[in-house]
GROMACS .gro file of C-alpha atoms in nm:
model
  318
    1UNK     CA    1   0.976   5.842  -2.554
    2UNK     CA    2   1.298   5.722  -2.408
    3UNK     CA    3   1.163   5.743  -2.082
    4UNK     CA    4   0.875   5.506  -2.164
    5UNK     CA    5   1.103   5.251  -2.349
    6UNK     CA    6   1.328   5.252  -2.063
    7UNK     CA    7   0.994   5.179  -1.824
    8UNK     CA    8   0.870   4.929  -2.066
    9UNK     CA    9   1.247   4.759  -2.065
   10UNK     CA   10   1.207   4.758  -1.657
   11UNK     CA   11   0.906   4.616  -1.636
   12UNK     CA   12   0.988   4.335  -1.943
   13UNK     CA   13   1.287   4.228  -1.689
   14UNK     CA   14   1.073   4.191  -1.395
   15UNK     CA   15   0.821   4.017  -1.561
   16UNK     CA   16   1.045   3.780  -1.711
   17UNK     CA   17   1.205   3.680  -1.358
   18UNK     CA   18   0.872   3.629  -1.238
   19UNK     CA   19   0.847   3.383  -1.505
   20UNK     CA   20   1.129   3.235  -1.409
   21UNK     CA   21   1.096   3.172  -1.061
   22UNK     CA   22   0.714   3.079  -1.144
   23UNK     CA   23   0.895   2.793  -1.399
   24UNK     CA   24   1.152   2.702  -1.096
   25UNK     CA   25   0.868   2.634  -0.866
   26UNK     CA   26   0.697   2.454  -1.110
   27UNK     CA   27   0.971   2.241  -1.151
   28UNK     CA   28   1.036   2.181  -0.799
   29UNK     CA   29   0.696   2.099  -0.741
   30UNK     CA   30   0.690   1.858  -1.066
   31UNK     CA   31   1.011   1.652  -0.931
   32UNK     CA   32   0.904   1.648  -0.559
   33UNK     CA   33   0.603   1.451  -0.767
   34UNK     CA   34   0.750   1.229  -0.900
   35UNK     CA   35   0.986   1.111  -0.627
   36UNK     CA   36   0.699   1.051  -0.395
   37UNK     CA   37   0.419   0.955  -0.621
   38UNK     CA   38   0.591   0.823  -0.987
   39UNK     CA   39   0.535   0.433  -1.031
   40UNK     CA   40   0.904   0.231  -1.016
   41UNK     CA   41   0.968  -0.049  -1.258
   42UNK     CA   42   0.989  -0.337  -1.065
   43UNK     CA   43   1.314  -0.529  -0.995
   44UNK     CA   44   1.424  -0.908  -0.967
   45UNK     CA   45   1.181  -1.010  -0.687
   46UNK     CA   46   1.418  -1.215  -0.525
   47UNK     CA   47   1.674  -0.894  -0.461
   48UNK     CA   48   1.634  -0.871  -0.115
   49UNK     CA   49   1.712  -0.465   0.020
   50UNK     CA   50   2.019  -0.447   0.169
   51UNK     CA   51   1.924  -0.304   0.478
   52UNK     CA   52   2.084  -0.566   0.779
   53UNK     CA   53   1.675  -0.629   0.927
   54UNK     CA   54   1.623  -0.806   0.528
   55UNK     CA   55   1.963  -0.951   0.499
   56UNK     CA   56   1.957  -1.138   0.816
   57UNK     CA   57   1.645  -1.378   0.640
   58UNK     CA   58   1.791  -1.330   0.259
   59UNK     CA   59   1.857  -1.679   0.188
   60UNK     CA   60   1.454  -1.786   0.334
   61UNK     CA   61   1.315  -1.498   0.128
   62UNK     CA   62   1.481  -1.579  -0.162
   63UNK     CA   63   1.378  -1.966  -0.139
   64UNK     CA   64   1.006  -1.857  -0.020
   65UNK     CA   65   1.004  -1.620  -0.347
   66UNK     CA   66   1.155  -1.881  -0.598
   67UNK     CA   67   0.905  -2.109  -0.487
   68UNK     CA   68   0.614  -1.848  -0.527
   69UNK     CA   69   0.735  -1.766  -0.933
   70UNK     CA   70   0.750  -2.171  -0.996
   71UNK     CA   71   0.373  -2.173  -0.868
   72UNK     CA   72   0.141  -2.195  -1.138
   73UNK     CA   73  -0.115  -1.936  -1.170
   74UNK     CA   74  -0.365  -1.767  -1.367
   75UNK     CA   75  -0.315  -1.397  -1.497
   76UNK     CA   76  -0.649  -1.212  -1.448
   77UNK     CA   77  -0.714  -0.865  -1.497
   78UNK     CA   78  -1.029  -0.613  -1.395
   79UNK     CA   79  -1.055  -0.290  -1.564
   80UNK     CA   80  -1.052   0.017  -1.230
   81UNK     CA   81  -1.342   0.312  -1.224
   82UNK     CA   82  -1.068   0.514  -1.436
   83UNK     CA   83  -0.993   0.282  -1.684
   84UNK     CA   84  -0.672   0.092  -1.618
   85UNK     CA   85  -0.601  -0.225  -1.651
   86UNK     CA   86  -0.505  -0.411  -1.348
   87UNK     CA   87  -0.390  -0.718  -1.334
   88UNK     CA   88  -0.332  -1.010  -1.052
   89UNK     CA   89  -0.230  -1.351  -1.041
   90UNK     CA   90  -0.474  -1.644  -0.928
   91UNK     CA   91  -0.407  -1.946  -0.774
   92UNK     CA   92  -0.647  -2.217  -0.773
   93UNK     CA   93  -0.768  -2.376  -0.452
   94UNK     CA   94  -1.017  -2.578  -0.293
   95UNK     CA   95  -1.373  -2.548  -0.432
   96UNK     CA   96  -1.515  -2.519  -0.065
   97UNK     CA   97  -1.247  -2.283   0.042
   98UNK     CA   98  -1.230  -1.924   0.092
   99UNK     CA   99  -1.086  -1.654  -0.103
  100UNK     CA  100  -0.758  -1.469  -0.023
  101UNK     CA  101  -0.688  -1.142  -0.203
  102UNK     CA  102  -0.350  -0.997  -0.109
  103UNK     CA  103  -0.224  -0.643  -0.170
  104UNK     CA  104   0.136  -0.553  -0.137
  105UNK     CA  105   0.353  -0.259  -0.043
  106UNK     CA  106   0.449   0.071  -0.140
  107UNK     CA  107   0.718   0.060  -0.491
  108UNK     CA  108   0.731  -0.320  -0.340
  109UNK     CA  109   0.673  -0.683  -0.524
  110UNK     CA  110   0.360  -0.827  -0.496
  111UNK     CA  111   0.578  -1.231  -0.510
  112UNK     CA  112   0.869  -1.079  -0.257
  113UNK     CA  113   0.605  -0.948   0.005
  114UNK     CA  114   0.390  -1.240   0.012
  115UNK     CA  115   0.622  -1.523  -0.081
  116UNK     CA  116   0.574  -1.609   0.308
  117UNK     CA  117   0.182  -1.542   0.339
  118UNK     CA  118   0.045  -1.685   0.053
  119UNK     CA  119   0.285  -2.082   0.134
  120UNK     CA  120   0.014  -1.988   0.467
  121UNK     CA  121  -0.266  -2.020   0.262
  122UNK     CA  122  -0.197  -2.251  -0.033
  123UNK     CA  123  -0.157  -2.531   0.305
  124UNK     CA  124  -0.496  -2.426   0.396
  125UNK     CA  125  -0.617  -2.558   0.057
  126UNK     CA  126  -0.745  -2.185   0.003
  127UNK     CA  127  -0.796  -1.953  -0.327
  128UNK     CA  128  -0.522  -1.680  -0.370
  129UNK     CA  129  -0.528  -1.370  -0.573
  130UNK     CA  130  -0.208  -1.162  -0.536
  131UNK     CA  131  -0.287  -0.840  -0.695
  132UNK     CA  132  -0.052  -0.616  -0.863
  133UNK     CA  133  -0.135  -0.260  -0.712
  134UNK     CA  134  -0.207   0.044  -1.025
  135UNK     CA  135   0.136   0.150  -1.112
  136UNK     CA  136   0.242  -0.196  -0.990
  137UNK     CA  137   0.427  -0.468  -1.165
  138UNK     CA  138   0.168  -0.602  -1.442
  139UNK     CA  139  -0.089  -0.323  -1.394
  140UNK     CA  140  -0.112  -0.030  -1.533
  141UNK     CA  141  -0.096   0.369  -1.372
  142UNK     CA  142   0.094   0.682  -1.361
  143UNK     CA  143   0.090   0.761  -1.006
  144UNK     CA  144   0.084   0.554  -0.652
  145UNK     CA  145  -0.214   0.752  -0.413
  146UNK     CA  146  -0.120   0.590  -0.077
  147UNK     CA  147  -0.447   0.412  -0.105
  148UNK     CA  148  -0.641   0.749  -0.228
  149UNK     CA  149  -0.758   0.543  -0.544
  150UNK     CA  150  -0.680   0.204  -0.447
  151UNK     CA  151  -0.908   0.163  -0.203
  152UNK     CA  152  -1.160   0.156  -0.478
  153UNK     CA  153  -0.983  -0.089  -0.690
  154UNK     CA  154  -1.020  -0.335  -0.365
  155UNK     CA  155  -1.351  -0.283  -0.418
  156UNK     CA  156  -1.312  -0.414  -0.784
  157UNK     CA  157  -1.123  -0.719  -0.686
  158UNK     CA  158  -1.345  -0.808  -0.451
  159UNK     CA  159  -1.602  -0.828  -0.693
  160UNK     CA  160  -1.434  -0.983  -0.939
  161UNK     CA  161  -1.399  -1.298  -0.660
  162UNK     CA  162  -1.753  -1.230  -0.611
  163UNK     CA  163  -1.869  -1.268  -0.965
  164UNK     CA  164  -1.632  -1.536  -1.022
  165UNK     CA  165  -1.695  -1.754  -0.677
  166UNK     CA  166  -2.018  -1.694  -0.580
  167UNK     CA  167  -2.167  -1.454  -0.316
  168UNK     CA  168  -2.181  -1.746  -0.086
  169UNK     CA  169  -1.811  -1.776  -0.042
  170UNK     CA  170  -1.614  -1.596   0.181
  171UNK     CA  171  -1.341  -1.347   0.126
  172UNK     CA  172  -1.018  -1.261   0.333
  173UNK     CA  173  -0.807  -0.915   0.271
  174UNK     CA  174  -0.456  -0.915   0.337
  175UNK     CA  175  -0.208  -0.633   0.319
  176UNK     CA  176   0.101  -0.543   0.374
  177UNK     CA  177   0.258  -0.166   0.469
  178UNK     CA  178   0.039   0.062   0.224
  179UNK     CA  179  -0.127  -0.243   0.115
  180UNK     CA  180  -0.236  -0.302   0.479
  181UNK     CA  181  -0.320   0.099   0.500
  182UNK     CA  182  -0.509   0.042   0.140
  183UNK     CA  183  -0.786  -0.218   0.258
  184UNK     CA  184  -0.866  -0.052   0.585
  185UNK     CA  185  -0.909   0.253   0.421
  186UNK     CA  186  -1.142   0.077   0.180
  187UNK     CA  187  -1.318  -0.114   0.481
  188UNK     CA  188  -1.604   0.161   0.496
  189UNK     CA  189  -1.687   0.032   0.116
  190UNK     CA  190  -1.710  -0.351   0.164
  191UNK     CA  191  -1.965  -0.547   0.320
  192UNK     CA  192  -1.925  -0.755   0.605
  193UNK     CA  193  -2.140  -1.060   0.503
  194UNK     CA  194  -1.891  -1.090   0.172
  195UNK     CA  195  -1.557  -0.939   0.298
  196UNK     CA  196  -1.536  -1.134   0.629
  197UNK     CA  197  -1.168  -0.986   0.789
  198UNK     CA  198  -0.875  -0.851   0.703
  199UNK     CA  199  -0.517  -0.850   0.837
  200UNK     CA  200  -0.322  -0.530   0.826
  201UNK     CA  201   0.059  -0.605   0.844
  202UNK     CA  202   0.276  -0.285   0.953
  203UNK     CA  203   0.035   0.009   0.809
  204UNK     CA  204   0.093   0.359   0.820
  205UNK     CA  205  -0.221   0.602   0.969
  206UNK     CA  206  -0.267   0.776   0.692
  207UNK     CA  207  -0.027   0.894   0.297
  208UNK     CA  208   0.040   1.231   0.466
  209UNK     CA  209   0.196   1.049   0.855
  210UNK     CA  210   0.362   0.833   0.636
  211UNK     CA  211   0.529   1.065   0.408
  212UNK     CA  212   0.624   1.309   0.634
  213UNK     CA  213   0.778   1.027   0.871
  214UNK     CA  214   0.987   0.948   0.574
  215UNK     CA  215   1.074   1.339   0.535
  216UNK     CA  216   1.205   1.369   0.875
  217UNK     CA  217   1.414   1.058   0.867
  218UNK     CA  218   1.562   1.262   0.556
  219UNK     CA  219   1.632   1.554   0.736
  220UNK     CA  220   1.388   1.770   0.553
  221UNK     CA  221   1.143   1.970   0.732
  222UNK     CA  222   0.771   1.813   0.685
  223UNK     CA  223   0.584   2.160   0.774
  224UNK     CA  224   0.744   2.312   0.501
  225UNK     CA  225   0.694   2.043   0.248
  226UNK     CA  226   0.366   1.889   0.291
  227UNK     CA  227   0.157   2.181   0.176
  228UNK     CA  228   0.349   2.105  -0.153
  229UNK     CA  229   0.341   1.775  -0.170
  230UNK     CA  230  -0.049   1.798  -0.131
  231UNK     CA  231  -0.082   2.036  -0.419
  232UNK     CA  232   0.125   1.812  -0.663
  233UNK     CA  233  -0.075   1.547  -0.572
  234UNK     CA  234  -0.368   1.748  -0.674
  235UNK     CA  235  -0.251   1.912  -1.014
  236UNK     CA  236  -0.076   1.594  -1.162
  237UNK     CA  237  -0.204   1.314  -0.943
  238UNK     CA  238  -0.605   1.480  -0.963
  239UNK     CA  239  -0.650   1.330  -0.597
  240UNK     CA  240  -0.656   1.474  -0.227
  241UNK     CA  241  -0.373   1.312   0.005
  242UNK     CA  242  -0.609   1.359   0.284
  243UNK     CA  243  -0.893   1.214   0.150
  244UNK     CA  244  -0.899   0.909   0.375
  245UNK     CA  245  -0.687   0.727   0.664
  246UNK     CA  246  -0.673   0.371   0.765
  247UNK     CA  247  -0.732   0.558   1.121
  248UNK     CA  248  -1.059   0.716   1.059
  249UNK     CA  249  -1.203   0.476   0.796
  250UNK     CA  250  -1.179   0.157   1.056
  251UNK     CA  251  -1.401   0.376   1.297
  252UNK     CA  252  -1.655   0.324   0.969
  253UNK     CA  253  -1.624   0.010   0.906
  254UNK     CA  254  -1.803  -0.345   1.114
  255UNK     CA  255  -1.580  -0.567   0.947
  256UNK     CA  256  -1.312  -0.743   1.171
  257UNK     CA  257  -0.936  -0.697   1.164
  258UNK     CA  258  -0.590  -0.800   1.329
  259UNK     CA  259  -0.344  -0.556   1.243
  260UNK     CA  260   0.011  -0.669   1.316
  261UNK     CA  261   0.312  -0.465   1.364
  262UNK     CA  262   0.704  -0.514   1.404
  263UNK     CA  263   0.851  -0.352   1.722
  264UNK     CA  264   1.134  -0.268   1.547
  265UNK     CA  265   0.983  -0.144   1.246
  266UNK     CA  266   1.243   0.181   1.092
  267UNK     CA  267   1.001   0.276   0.840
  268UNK     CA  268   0.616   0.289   0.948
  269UNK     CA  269   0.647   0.302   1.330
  270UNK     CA  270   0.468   0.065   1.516
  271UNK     CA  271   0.304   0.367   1.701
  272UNK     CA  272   0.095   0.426   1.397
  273UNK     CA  273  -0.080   0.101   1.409
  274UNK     CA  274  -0.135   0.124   1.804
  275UNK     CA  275  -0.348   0.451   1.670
  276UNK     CA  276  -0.553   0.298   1.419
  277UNK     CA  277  -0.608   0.002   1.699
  278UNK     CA  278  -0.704   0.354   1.931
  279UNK     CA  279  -0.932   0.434   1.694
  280UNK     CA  280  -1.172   0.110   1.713
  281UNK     CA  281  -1.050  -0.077   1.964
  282UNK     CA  282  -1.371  -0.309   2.005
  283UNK     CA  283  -1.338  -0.454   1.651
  284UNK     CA  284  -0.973  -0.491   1.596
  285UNK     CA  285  -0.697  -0.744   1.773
  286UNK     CA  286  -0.351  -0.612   1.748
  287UNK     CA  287  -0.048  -0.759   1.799
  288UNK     CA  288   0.262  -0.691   1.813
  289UNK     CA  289   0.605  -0.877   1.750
  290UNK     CA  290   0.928  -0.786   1.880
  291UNK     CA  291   1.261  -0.719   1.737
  292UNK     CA  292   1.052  -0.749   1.438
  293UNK     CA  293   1.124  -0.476   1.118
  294UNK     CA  294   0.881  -0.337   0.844
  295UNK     CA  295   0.682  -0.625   0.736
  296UNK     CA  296   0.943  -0.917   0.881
  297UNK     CA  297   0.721  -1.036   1.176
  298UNK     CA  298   0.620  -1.365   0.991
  299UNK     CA  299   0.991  -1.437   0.958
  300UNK     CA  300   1.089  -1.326   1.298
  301UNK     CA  301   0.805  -1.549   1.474
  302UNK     CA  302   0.655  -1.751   1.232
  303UNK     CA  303   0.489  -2.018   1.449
  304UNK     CA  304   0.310  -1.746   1.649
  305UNK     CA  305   0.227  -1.539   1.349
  306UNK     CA  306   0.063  -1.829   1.178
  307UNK     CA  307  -0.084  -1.928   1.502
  308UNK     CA  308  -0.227  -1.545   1.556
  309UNK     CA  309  -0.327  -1.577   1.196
  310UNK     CA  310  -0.576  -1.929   1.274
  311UNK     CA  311  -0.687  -1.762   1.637
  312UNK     CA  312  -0.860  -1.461   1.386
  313UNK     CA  313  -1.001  -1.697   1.138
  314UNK     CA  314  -1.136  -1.936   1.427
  315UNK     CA  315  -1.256  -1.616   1.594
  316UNK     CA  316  -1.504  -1.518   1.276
  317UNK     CA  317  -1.613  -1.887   1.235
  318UNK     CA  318  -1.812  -1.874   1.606
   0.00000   0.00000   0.00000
């Protein structure tokens, strides 16, 4: 009997430091989550980062996103294929002009990334929508895909223009960083004779490049990390990392693009939009602008971004 007991006792230990380290790698997995893929309450819009590419244009960007929150707009909101509610801003134009729907950057502000862009279009007399992203500002969501599930929210707001503009009227994508890498991964979806182009600013090839660019700029070791990442995505997230990439979904797509890119970019390297350019070279005009960081060319070189900006819309009038 005392043998057993003792046996039982062994076993009882071992089993609960299994438990254990099963509930420390549970743990780990659950906070490596939420670093990557939690939403993040958004800030004063007009902070600008304090890394020295931002600060050199802080006093523009702050002027160019004052003038953006004194614009008047519309709040409109679309309900996605899982039932949140996400929500944008609209800004009247033109009756006879197209429609411009913007999408913004990863954990970034929809009014700080396109405070330059959308003073672009409102000269051109044209309709804006700046969308919120799910897990964005205004709209709601527990976890940002990388474009996984956004793509298909595109896909809402474009018909939300469409039911709300006509069929007849044309519509623009813009994006910027994973909101670039978010509408060409939803090109494949959209049709050409309602979605006419879209311009990519600085996006990454596809959530798992990006992430583990990020990892080794950390010093962390993306081999070892990844596989984990993936499966948090999939237990808490419910969606596949590699699901799509804005490389392989533009060799699905016939809608045209100009993707832009910084030279100088220290977060998405401009390498990974000269691949998705590799990819379909025929359909999409890329350009690059140098000395330019993550998502600064239109402050670096504004005259020639806005002038790249009218070559592409001249080029889909012909």
């Amino acid at each position: 009997m005392k043998r057993r007991a003792w046996k039982s006792s062994l076993f009882s230990g071992r089993t609960d430091g299994y438990c254990f380290l099963s509930f420390g790698f549970i743990c780990n997995y659950f906070i490596l989550y939420k670093m990557i893929f939690a939403p993040r309450k958004e800030e004063d819009p007009r902070i600008v980062p304090d890394d020295e590419q931002y600060q050199e244009f802080k006093d523009e960007t702050v002027e160019m996103v004052t003038a953006l929150m004194e614009r008047e707009y519309e709040k409109v909101s679309i309900i996605s294929y899982d039932a949140l509610r996400l929500c944008g801003r609209w800004y009247e134009g033109e009756e006879d002009k197209p429609t411009a729907i913007l999408f913004h950057g990863y954990r970034g502000s929809a009014y700080r990334d396109f405070s330059g862009g959308s003073a672009m279009l409102f000269k051109k007399g044209w309709n804006v929508l700046i969308v919120d992203e799910r897990s964005h500002g205004m709209s709601e969501g527990r976890a940002i895909t990388f474009g996984i599930k956004e793509r298909y929210d595109v896909v809402d707001w474009v018909s939300y223009v469409v039911d709300r503009k006509g069929k007849e009227k044309d519509i623009y994508l813009f994006g910027i960083s994973m909101g670039a890498a978010t509408v060409l991964m939803a090109s494949p979806l959209l049709d050409k004779s309602t979605v006419r182009g879209i311009i990519a600013d600085c996006p990454y090839s596809s959530p798992v490049a990006i992430i583990s660019c990020v990892m080794k700029k950390m010093k962390l070791v993306p081999s070892l990390l990844i596989p984990f990442v993936k499966l948090s995505a999939r237990i808490w997230g419910r969606f596949n990392l590699e699901a799509e990439s804005a490389s392989e979904a533009v060799k699905k797509t016939d809608i045209p693009i100009l993707l832009i890119h910084g030279e100088d970019d220290r977060f998405v390297p401009c390498e990974m939009s000269r691949s998705i350019h590799e990819a379909n070279p025929e359909l999409i005009r890329f350009e690059t602008f140098p000395r330019a960081g993550h998502g600064l060319s239109f402050m670096v070189d504004n005259k020639r971004y806005n002038r790249v900006v009218d070559e592409f819309f001249a080029s889909l009038e012909k």
